[in-house]
Tab-separated table of C-alpha atoms and ligand atoms in Angstrom:
chain	number	residue	atom	x	y	z
A	1478	MET	CA	0.000	0.000	0.000
A	1479	THR	CA	1.483	3.312	-1.042
A	1480	ASP	CA	0.998	6.529	0.933
A	1481	CYS	CA	-1.876	8.751	-0.034
A	1482	PRO	CA	-0.473	11.359	-2.431
A	1483	ILE	CA	-3.253	13.847	-1.679
A	1484	ILE	CA	-2.190	16.700	0.574
A	1485	CYS	CA	-4.014	19.248	2.696
A	1486	PRO	CA	-4.611	22.355	0.578
A	1487	VAL	CA	-4.036	24.554	3.669
A	1488	CYS	CA	-0.771	23.216	5.110
A	1489	GLY	CA	0.500	20.648	2.618
A	1490	TYR	CA	0.612	17.685	5.029
A	1491	PRO	CA	-0.719	14.334	3.764
A	1492	LEU	CA	-4.450	13.794	4.106
A	1493	GLN	CA	-6.011	10.759	5.693
A	1494	PHE	CA	-9.423	9.628	4.561
A	1495	ALA	CA	-12.123	8.710	7.071
A	1496	GLU	CA	-15.704	7.760	6.279
A	1497	LYS	CA	-17.121	11.271	6.459
A	1498	ASN	CA	-14.112	13.496	5.949
A	1499	ALA	CA	-10.459	13.792	5.066
A	1500	PHE	CA	-8.086	15.419	7.544
A	1501	CYS	CA	-4.456	16.307	8.136
A	1502	LYS	CA	-2.424	16.141	11.348
A	1503	ASN	CA	-2.822	19.898	11.822
A	1504	GLY	CA	-6.553	19.521	12.277
A	1505	HIS	CA	-7.745	20.794	8.903
A	1506	SER	CA	-10.781	18.806	7.874
A	1507	PHE	CA	-12.673	18.492	4.604
A	1508	ASP	CA	-16.121	16.932	4.299
A	1509	ARG	CA	-16.798	14.059	1.963
A	1510	SER	CA	-19.965	14.119	-0.114
A	1511	LYS	CA	-22.408	11.303	0.487
A	1512	GLU	CA	-20.967	9.621	-2.595
A	1513	GLY	CA	-17.458	9.946	-1.123
A	1514	SER	CA	-15.675	12.714	-3.040
A	1515	VAL	CA	-13.892	15.380	-1.013
A	1516	ASN	CA	-13.878	19.074	-1.803
A	1517	LEU	CA	-10.338	20.498	-1.515
A	1518	ILE	CA	-11.098	23.907	-2.982
A	1519	LEU	CA	-10.591	26.592	-0.379
A	1520	ASN	CA	-11.921	29.838	-1.702
A	1521	GLY	CA	-15.521	29.134	-2.541
A	1522	SER	CA	-15.032	28.598	-6.259
A	1523	ALA	CA	-16.298	25.007	-5.949
A	1524	GLY	CA	-19.338	24.481	-8.062
A	1525	ALA	CA	-17.519	25.903	-11.041
A	1526	GLY	CA	-16.483	23.600	-13.844
A	1527	ASP	CA	-18.914	21.714	-16.007
A	1528	GLY	CA	-22.507	22.105	-14.918
A	1529	ALA	CA	-25.128	19.512	-14.108
A	1530	GLU	CA	-26.502	19.108	-17.622
A	1531	MET	CA	-23.119	18.721	-19.256
A	1532	ALA	CA	-22.030	16.213	-16.604
A	1533	SER	CA	-25.178	14.095	-16.911
A	1534	ALA	CA	-25.050	14.165	-20.735
A	1535	ARG	CA	-21.420	12.973	-20.698
A	1536	LYS	CA	-22.191	10.334	-18.071
A	1537	ARG	CA	-25.000	8.860	-20.231
A	1538	PHE	CA	-23.008	9.118	-23.465
A	1539	LEU	CA	-19.904	7.378	-22.107
A	1540	ALA	CA	-21.964	4.725	-20.285
A	1541	LYS	CA	-23.318	3.612	-23.664
A	1542	GLY	CA	-19.785	2.721	-24.712
A	1543	HIS	CA	-19.417	5.180	-27.591
A	1544	TYR	CA	-15.799	5.811	-26.545
A	1545	SER	CA	-15.050	2.237	-25.448
A	1546	HIS	CA	-12.378	2.012	-28.164
A	1547	LEU	CA	-10.464	4.769	-26.364
A	1548	LEU	CA	-10.867	2.866	-23.090
A	1549	CYS	CA	-9.459	-0.296	-24.744
A	1550	GLY	CA	-6.553	1.721	-26.136
A	1551	LEU	CA	-5.821	3.155	-22.686
A	1552	LYS	CA	-5.901	-0.309	-21.118
A	1553	ASP	CA	-3.307	-1.461	-23.670
A	1554	THR	CA	-1.182	1.607	-22.983
A	1555	LEU	CA	-1.359	1.146	-19.230
A	1556	LYS	CA	-0.505	-2.539	-19.508
A	1557	GLU	CA	2.892	-1.427	-20.756
A	1558	SER	CA	3.423	1.260	-18.119
A	1559	VAL	CA	1.577	0.365	-14.936
A	1560	HIS	CA	2.953	-1.760	-12.104
A	1561	PRO	CA	1.215	-2.981	-8.980
A	1562	HIS	CA	1.240	-0.323	-6.248
A	1563	PHE	CA	1.609	2.479	-8.757
A	1564	THR	CA	-0.115	5.770	-8.113
A	1565	VAL	CA	-2.195	6.910	-11.054
A	1566	ILE	CA	-3.655	10.410	-11.083
A	1567	ASP	CA	-6.421	11.226	-13.540
A	1568	ALA	CA	-6.380	14.995	-13.985
A	1569	CYS	CA	-9.741	16.497	-14.994
A	1570	CYS	CA	-11.399	13.084	-14.689
A	1571	GLY	CA	-14.978	14.310	-15.115
A	1572	GLU	CA	-17.505	11.577	-14.260
A	1573	GLY	CA	-14.692	9.077	-13.735
A	1574	TYR	CA	-15.652	6.804	-16.636
A	1575	PHE	CA	-12.032	6.122	-17.541
A	1576	THR	CA	-10.690	6.340	-13.956
A	1577	ASN	CA	-13.079	3.741	-12.554
A	1578	ALA	CA	-12.802	1.358	-15.515
A	1579	LEU	CA	-9.005	1.484	-15.413
A	1580	GLN	CA	-8.958	1.063	-11.625
A	1581	GLN	CA	-11.023	-2.077	-12.045
A	1582	GLU	CA	-8.635	-3.418	-14.693
A	1583	PHE	CA	-5.481	-2.560	-12.713
A	1584	SER	CA	-6.824	-3.289	-9.260
A	1585	GLU	CA	-3.474	-3.297	-7.441
A	1586	ALA	CA	-2.617	0.240	-8.483
A	1587	SER	CA	-4.131	3.222	-6.667
A	1588	PHE	CA	-6.173	5.585	-8.770
A	1589	TYR	CA	-7.075	9.150	-7.825
A	1590	GLY	CA	-9.168	11.496	-9.931
A	1591	PHE	CA	-9.793	15.194	-9.611
A	1592	ASP	CA	-11.918	17.719	-11.413
A	1593	LEU	CA	-13.270	21.206	-10.844
A	1594	SER	CA	-16.856	20.022	-11.240
A	1595	LYS	CA	-18.427	18.791	-7.996
A	1596	ARG	CA	-21.348	17.425	-9.989
A	1597	ALA	CA	-19.158	15.314	-12.207
A	1598	LEU	CA	-17.240	13.957	-9.212
A	1599	ARG	CA	-20.440	12.836	-7.508
A	1600	TYR	CA	-20.999	10.456	-10.416
A	1601	ALA	CA	-17.355	9.425	-10.313
A	1602	ALA	CA	-17.398	8.687	-6.577
A	1603	LYS	CA	-20.742	6.897	-6.761
A	1604	ASP	CA	-19.396	4.455	-9.359
A	1605	SER	CA	-16.100	3.948	-7.543
A	1606	ARG	CA	-15.094	0.713	-5.846
A	1607	LYS	CA	-11.597	1.882	-4.916
A	1608	ALA	CA	-10.504	5.075	-6.688
A	1609	LEU	CA	-10.634	8.292	-4.636
A	1610	PHE	CA	-11.963	11.519	-6.096
A	1611	PHE	CA	-11.375	15.109	-5.007
A	1612	VAL	CA	-12.525	18.512	-6.208
A	1613	ALA	CA	-9.520	20.626	-7.162
A	1614	ASN	CA	-8.379	23.254	-9.596
A	1615	ILE	CA	-5.754	22.331	-12.154
A	1616	SER	CA	-3.839	25.536	-11.338
A	1617	SER	CA	-3.052	24.257	-7.834
A	1618	VAL	CA	-3.354	20.495	-7.463
A	1619	PRO	CA	-3.248	19.263	-3.829
A	1620	VAL	CA	-0.960	16.357	-4.647
A	1621	LYS	CA	2.546	15.727	-3.281
A	1622	ASP	CA	5.535	16.590	-5.486
A	1623	GLY	CA	6.714	13.694	-7.632
A	1624	SER	CA	3.989	11.300	-6.479
A	1625	ALA	CA	2.282	10.414	-9.781
A	1626	ASP	CA	3.813	7.329	-11.382
A	1627	ILE	CA	1.272	7.797	-14.123
A	1628	LEU	CA	-0.555	11.009	-14.881
A	1629	LEU	CA	-3.533	10.603	-17.147
A	1630	HIS	CA	-5.069	13.558	-18.892
A	1631	ILE	CA	-7.930	13.278	-21.345
A	1632	PHE	CA	-9.369	16.136	-23.353
A	1633	ALA	CA	-8.696	19.087	-21.092
A	1634	PRO	CA	-6.303	22.014	-20.839
A	1635	VAL	CA	-2.839	21.158	-19.553
A	1636	ASN	CA	-1.129	22.963	-16.680
A	1637	GLU	CA	2.495	22.104	-17.375
A	1638	ARG	CA	3.918	23.633	-14.207
A	1639	GLU	CA	1.669	21.523	-11.976
A	1640	PHE	CA	1.979	18.402	-14.111
A	1641	LEU	CA	5.784	18.573	-14.024
A	1642	ARG	CA	5.662	19.059	-10.265
A	1643	ILE	CA	3.405	16.112	-9.437
A	1644	LEU	CA	4.861	13.646	-11.955
A	1645	ALA	CA	7.461	11.253	-10.487
A	1646	PRO	CA	10.978	11.578	-11.981
A	1647	ASP	CA	10.423	8.451	-14.102
A	1648	GLY	CA	6.691	9.009	-14.305
A	1649	VAL	CA	4.652	8.622	-17.447
A	1650	PHE	CA	2.332	11.322	-18.666
A	1651	ILE	CA	-0.467	9.968	-20.873
A	1652	HIS	CA	-1.878	12.858	-22.843
A	1653	VAL	CA	-5.076	12.290	-24.839
A	1654	PHE	CA	-6.407	14.938	-27.190
A	1655	PRO	CA	-8.653	15.034	-30.270
A	1656	GLY	CA	-7.326	14.025	-33.682
A	1657	LYS	CA	-7.961	16.118	-36.796
A	1658	ASP	CA	-11.224	14.415	-37.740
A	1659	HIS	CA	-12.674	13.976	-34.257
A	1660	LEU	CA	-16.467	14.508	-34.334
A	1661	MET	CA	-16.289	15.668	-37.944
A	1662	GLY	CA	-19.754	14.195	-38.638
A	1663	ILE	CA	-21.288	16.351	-35.900
A	1664	LYS	CA	-19.371	19.433	-37.045
A	1665	ARG	CA	-20.609	18.862	-40.616
A	1666	ILE	CA	-24.185	18.850	-39.351
A	1667	LEU	CA	-23.656	22.035	-37.356
A	1668	TYR	CA	-21.343	24.016	-39.628
A	1669	GLY	CA	-21.523	22.644	-43.168
A	1670	GLU	CA	-17.811	22.808	-44.010
A	1671	PRO	CA	-15.984	22.491	-40.717
A	1672	ARG	CA	-12.285	22.888	-40.037
A	1673	GLN	CA	-10.152	19.976	-38.920
A	1674	ASN	CA	-8.603	20.026	-35.458
A	1675	ASP	CA	-4.979	20.953	-35.077
A	1676	GLU	CA	-3.042	17.803	-34.125
A	1677	ASN	CA	-0.403	19.648	-32.149
A	1678	SER	CA	-0.334	18.473	-28.530
A	1679	GLY	CA	0.606	21.965	-27.407
A	1680	LEU	CA	3.180	20.657	-24.910
A	1681	SER	CA	6.484	22.454	-24.449
A	1682	ASP	CA	9.793	20.598	-24.750
A	1683	ALA	CA	9.796	20.080	-20.986
A	1684	PHE	CA	8.066	16.854	-22.022
A	1685	GLU	CA	9.514	14.266	-24.348
A	1686	ILE	CA	7.023	12.290	-26.430
A	1687	ILE	CA	8.084	8.631	-26.212
A	1688	SER	CA	5.349	7.279	-28.448
A	1689	SER	CA	2.149	8.397	-30.061
A	1690	LYS	CA	-0.812	6.489	-31.414
A	1691	LYS	CA	-4.116	7.395	-32.983
A	1692	ILE	CA	-7.319	5.585	-32.076
A	1693	SER	CA	-10.171	6.092	-34.543
A	1694	LYS	CA	-13.639	4.686	-35.037
A	1695	LYS	CA	-16.777	5.727	-36.837
A	1696	VAL	CA	-19.745	5.634	-34.470
A	1697	THR	CA	-23.478	5.682	-35.182
A	1698	LEU	CA	-25.577	7.573	-32.677
A	1699	ASP	CA	-29.314	7.428	-32.075
A	1700	ASN	CA	-31.139	10.664	-31.303
A	1701	ALA	CA	-30.600	10.409	-27.527
A	1702	SER	CA	-26.836	9.905	-27.856
A	1703	LEU	CA	-26.589	12.610	-30.504
A	1704	CYS	CA	-28.298	15.086	-28.146
A	1705	ASP	CA	-26.025	14.025	-25.270
A	1706	LEU	CA	-22.912	14.403	-27.405
A	1707	ILE	CA	-23.868	17.885	-28.572
A	1708	SER	CA	-24.719	18.875	-24.981
A	1709	MET	CA	-21.352	17.740	-23.636
A	1710	THR	CA	-19.208	19.608	-26.174
A	1711	PRO	CA	-18.340	23.309	-26.415
A	1712	TYR	CA	-20.320	23.410	-29.686
A	1713	PHE	CA	-23.426	23.622	-27.539
A	1714	TYR	CA	-22.488	27.146	-26.427
A	1715	ARG	CA	-20.655	28.263	-29.555
A	1716	THR	CA	-23.301	27.417	-32.152
A	1717	PRO	CA	-26.448	29.441	-32.939
A	1718	LYS	CA	-29.411	27.967	-31.091
A	1719	ASP	CA	-31.487	27.238	-34.209
A	1720	ARG	CA	-28.727	25.030	-35.620
A	1721	ILE	CA	-28.398	23.142	-32.339
A	1722	GLU	CA	-32.142	22.563	-32.219
A	1723	LYS	CA	-32.216	21.374	-35.823
A	1724	ALA	CA	-29.352	18.948	-35.210
A	1725	MET	CA	-31.026	17.623	-32.080
A	1726	ARG	CA	-34.116	16.684	-34.079
A	1727	LEU	CA	-32.197	14.288	-36.335
A	1728	PRO	CA	-33.178	10.645	-35.725
A	1729	CYS	CA	-29.548	9.515	-35.924
A	1730	ALA	CA	-26.090	10.567	-37.046
A	1731	GLU	CA	-22.732	9.058	-37.899
A	1732	THR	CA	-19.425	10.599	-36.920
A	1733	GLU	CA	-15.730	9.907	-36.853
A	1734	THR	CA	-14.134	9.799	-33.426
A	1735	GLU	CA	-10.390	10.205	-33.315
A	1736	PHE	CA	-8.096	10.318	-30.312
A	1737	ILE	CA	-4.373	10.866	-30.128
A	1738	VAL	CA	-2.674	9.149	-27.195
A	1739	ASP	CA	0.813	10.509	-26.511
A	1740	ILE	CA	3.065	8.813	-23.985
A	1741	CYS	CA	5.397	11.429	-22.540
A	1742	LYS	CA	8.145	11.682	-19.947
A	1743	LYS	CA	9.832	14.610	-18.315
A	1744	ARG	CA	12.765	15.628	-20.437
A	1745	GLU	CA	15.987	15.370	-18.482
A	1746	SER	CA	17.131	18.896	-17.797
A	1747	GLY	CA	20.747	17.992	-17.033
A	1748	GLU	CA	20.466	19.734	-13.683
A	1749	GLY	CA	20.247	16.430	-11.818
B	3147	ZN	ZN1	-3.625	20.865	6.937
């Protein structure tokens, strides 16, 4: 059993988890939700992040297995990198679909997921058998320096300073971001002639990309899944309402899904 990598956001000492709260030796205490997640945001900004509708749409969409090919790809990737007793941190884990499924597959490792959205983490914690979930902001992650053997990050902005800090010296950073044709079928419906995504990971050379693979699949969505998918993407807010409504009346749709999975390590700085 490895030590808990989660630290008190007030004093930085390790947290211990009890049934109803998490606490440090200096007496700082943080309530756990009834599902079990713990809120480690100090200044009242909790409740930010993805809202209830977006979280429930994504929960339903992922539960139907539309991205199960990405999950399979991640299992293969982790098979090569994970060891028993490893600490795996899922940054911006949302509803914990990937965190919980991977924890189940690699049951001897310890998985921790965080996200800014309390709502999303309630789903994550409810579905959890072992993984621990905490509300935190990516700009200041309450995790011990160098404690993540594997840092998993799927479809969210990167905070390099924090990621470099929490990643173990030999740690592996698994960075997942959309490929050029990801959701092109949906974009065609909404925009006619959409642009492809940029396939640049956006990482600085503080990270070295060890390997990169693309996972693609065309998926067919019924009306319910189409509506959920549109509701869980930024298109929902960026697209004129009449186009969204028209798209949501379609009985079904087909779209490419395309994920790039980069395996990265910290580049050796030569400073020792
Ligand atoms: Zn403390």
